[in-house]
Every structure is written in structure tokens, then in C-alpha cells.
C-alpha atoms as a printed R data frame, in Angstrom:
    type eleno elety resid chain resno      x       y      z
1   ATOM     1    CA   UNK     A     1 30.037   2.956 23.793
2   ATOM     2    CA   UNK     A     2 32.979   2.176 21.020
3   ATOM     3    CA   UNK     A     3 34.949  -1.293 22.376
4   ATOM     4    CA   UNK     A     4 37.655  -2.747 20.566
5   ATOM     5    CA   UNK     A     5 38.393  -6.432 22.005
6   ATOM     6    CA   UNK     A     6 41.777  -8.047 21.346
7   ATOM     7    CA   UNK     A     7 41.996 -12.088 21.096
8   ATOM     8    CA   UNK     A     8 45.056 -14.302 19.864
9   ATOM     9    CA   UNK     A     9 47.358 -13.554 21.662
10  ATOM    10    CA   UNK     A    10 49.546 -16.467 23.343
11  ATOM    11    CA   UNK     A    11 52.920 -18.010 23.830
12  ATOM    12    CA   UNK     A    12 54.661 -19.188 21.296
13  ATOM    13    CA   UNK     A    13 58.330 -20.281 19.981
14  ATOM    14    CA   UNK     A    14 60.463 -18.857 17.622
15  ATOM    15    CA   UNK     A    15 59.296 -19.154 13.523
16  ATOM    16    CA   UNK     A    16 55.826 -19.914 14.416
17  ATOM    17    CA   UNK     A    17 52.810 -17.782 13.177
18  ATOM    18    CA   UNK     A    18 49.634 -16.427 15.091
19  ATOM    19    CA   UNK     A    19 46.530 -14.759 14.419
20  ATOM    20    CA   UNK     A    20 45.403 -12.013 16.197
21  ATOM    21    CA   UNK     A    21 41.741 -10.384 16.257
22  ATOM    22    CA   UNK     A    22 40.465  -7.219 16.889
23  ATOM    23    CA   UNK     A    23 36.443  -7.375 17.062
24  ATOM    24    CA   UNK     A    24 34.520  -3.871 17.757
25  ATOM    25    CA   UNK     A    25 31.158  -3.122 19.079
26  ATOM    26    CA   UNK     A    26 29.566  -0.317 19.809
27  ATOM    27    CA   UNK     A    27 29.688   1.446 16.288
28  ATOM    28    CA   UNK     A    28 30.470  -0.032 12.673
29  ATOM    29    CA   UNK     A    29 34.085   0.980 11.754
30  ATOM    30    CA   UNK     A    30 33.506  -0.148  7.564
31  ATOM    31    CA   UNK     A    31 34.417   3.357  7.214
32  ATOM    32    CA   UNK     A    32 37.697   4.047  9.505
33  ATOM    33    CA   UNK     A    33 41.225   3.280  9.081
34  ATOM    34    CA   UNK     A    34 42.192   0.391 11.829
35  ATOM    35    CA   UNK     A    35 45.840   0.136 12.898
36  ATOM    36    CA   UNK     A    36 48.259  -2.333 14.588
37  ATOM    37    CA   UNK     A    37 50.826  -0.967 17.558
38  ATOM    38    CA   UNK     A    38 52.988  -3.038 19.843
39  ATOM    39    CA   UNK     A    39 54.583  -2.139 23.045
40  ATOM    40    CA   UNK     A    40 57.475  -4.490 23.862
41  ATOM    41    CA   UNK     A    41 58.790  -4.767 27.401
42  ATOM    42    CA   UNK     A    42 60.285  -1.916 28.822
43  ATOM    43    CA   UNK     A    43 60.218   0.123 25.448
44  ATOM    44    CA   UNK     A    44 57.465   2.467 24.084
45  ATOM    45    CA   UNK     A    45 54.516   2.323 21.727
46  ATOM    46    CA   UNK     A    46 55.566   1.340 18.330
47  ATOM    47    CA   UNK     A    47 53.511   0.989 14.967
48  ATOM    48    CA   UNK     A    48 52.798  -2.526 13.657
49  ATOM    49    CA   UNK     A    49 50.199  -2.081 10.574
50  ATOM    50    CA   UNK     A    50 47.455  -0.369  9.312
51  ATOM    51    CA   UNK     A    51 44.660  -0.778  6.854
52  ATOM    52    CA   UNK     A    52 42.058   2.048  5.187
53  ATOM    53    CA   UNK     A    53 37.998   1.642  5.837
54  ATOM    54    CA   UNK     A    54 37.817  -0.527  2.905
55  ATOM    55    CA   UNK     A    55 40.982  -3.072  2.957
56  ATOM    56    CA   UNK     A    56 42.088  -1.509 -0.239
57  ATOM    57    CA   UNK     A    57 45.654   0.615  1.410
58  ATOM    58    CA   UNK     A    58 47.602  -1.199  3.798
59  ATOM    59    CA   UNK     A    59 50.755   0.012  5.136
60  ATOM    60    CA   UNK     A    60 53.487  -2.079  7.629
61  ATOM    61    CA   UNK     A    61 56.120  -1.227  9.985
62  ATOM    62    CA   UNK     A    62 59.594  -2.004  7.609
63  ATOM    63    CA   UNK     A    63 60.359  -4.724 10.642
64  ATOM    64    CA   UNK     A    64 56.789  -6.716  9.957
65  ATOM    65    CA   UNK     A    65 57.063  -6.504  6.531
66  ATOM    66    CA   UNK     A    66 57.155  -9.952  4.627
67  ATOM    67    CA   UNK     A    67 56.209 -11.286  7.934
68  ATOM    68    CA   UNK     A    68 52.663  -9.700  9.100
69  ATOM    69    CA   UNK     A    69 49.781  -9.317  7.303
70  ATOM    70    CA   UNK     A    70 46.800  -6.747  8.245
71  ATOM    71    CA   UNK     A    71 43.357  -7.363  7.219
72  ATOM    72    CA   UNK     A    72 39.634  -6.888  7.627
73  ATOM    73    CA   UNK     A    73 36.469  -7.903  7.555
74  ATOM    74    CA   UNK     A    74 34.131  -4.814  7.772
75  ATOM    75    CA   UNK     A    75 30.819  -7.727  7.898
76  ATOM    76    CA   UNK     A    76 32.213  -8.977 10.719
77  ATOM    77    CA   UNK     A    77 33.381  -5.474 12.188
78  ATOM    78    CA   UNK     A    78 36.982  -7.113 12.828
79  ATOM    79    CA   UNK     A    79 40.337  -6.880 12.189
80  ATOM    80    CA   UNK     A    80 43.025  -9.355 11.691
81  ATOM    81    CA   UNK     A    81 46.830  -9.519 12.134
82  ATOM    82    CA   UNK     A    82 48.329 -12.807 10.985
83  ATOM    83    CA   UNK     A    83 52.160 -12.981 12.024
84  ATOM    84    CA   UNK     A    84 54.141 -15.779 10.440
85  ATOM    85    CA   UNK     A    85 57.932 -16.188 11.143
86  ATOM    86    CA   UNK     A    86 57.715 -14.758 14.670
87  ATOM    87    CA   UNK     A    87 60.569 -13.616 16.059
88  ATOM    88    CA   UNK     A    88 61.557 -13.330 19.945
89  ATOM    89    CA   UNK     A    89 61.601  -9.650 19.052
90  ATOM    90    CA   UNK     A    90 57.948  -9.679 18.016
91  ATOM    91    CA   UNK     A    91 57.215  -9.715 22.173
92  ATOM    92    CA   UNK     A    92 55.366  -7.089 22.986
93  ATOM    93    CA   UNK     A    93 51.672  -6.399 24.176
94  ATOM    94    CA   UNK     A    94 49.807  -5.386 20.956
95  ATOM    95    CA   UNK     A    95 47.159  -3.192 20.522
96  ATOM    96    CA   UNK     A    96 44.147  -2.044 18.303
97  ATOM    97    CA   UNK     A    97 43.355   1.018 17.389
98  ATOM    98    CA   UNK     A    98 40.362   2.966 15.313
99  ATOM    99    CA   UNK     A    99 40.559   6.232 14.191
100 ATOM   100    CA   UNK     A   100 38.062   8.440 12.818
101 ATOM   101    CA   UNK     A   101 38.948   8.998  9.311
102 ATOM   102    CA   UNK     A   102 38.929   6.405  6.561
103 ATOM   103    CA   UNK     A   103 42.672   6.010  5.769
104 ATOM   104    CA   UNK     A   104 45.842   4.752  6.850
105 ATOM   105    CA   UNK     A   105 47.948   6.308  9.652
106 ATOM   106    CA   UNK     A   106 51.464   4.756 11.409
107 ATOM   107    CA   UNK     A   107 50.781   8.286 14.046
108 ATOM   108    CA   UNK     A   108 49.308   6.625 17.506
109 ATOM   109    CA   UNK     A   109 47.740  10.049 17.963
110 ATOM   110    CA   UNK     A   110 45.668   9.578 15.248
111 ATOM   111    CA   UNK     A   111 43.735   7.144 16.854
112 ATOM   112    CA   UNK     A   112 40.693   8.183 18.692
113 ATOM   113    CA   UNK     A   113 39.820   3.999 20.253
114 ATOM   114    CA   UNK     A   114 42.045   1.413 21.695
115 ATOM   115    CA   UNK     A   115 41.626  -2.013 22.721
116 ATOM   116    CA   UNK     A   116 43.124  -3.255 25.790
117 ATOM   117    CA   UNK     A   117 45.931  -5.012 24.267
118 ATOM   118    CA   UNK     A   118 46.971  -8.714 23.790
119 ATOM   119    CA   UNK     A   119 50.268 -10.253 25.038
120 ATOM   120    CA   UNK     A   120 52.493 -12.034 22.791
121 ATOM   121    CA   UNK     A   121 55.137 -13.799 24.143
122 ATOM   122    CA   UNK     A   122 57.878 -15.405 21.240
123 ATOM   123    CA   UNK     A   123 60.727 -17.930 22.911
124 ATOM   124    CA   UNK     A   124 64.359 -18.484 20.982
């Protein structure tokens, strides 16, 4: 059974940076696009990042960009978002996603697996 598992996720203030990990199990995903969403309070589902089976496209939301980074590591079957500058904006629960093809999507329904989500909580 496919399991994506978010960790990082925390409290922080205003300008500081965090590291979030998505680690699967169940299958390899070396060959599947991965992708970032958020879901801040009271608002809906938005798109964060998203990287290609290999690392080699990577695409991010025009509100992230400068300021999060998506990456992989298909030997350790995870996924990374580091966030630097965070902004009280950046709240939200974020999630991971896997699809089934190999490149890049910002389209939630394209995404076939989704982790549980992470809360990340930014004070001014």
C-alpha cells in the first residue's frame, strides 16, 4: 500500500526557514512527478511546487518563488521542501502528493497519492 508521510512541519516566526519532508513507502516513486500543495485556514487547496521523476524540471507557485525550493532524493524515496523567508501567509497545512506520470503538474487532480499533511504555523 502507497504512503506518503509528511515531517517538518512546526511553528515558527516571521523570516525564518523550514524544511519539510515527504518520505514514501510502499512503492519507489524515482519515476513520478512529486508535488507541493498548501491549504491555508479557511481557504482551499492551492499549489506550492513540483518536481519531475528525476529532479531535472521543477516548477513553483509565482508566491514561493525565490523563497521555496523543491527537491528530491529518489535513493532515499523522499521529497524535500525547504522554505526560507517565511511569511505569516505561508500558514497553511501542506501536503504531498505523487502522481503517476513522470513530470511536473500544478493540477491537484493529477495526483493519484497524498500524504496526510503537515501544519505550518508562521507568527508576524
Amino acid at each position: 500500500q502507497v504512503q506518503l508521510v509528511e515531517f517538518g512541519g512546526g511553528l515558527v516566526q516571521a523570516g525564518d526557514s523550514l524544511r519539510l519532508s515527504c518520505a514514501a513507502s510502499g512503492r519507489t516513486f524515482s519515476n513520478n512527478g512529486m508535488g507541493w500543495f498548501r491549504q491555508p485556514p479557511g481557504k482551499e487547496r492551492e499549489f506550492v511546487a513540483a518536481i519531475s521523476g528525476s529532479g531535472g524540471t521543477t516548477i513553483h507557485a509565482d508566491s514561493v518563488k525565490g523563497r521555496f525550493t523543491i527537491s528530491r532524493d529518489n535513493a532515499k524515496n523522499t521529497v524535500y521542501l525547504q522554505m526560507t523567508s517565511l511569511k505569516p501567509e505561508d500558514t497553511a497545512v501542506y501536503y504531498c502528493a505523487g502522481r503517476e506520470r513522470y513530470g511536473v503538474s500544478e493540477v491537484s487532480r493529477d495526483y493519484d497519492y497524498w500524504g496526510q499533511g503537515t501544519q505550518v504555523t508562521v507568527s508576524s
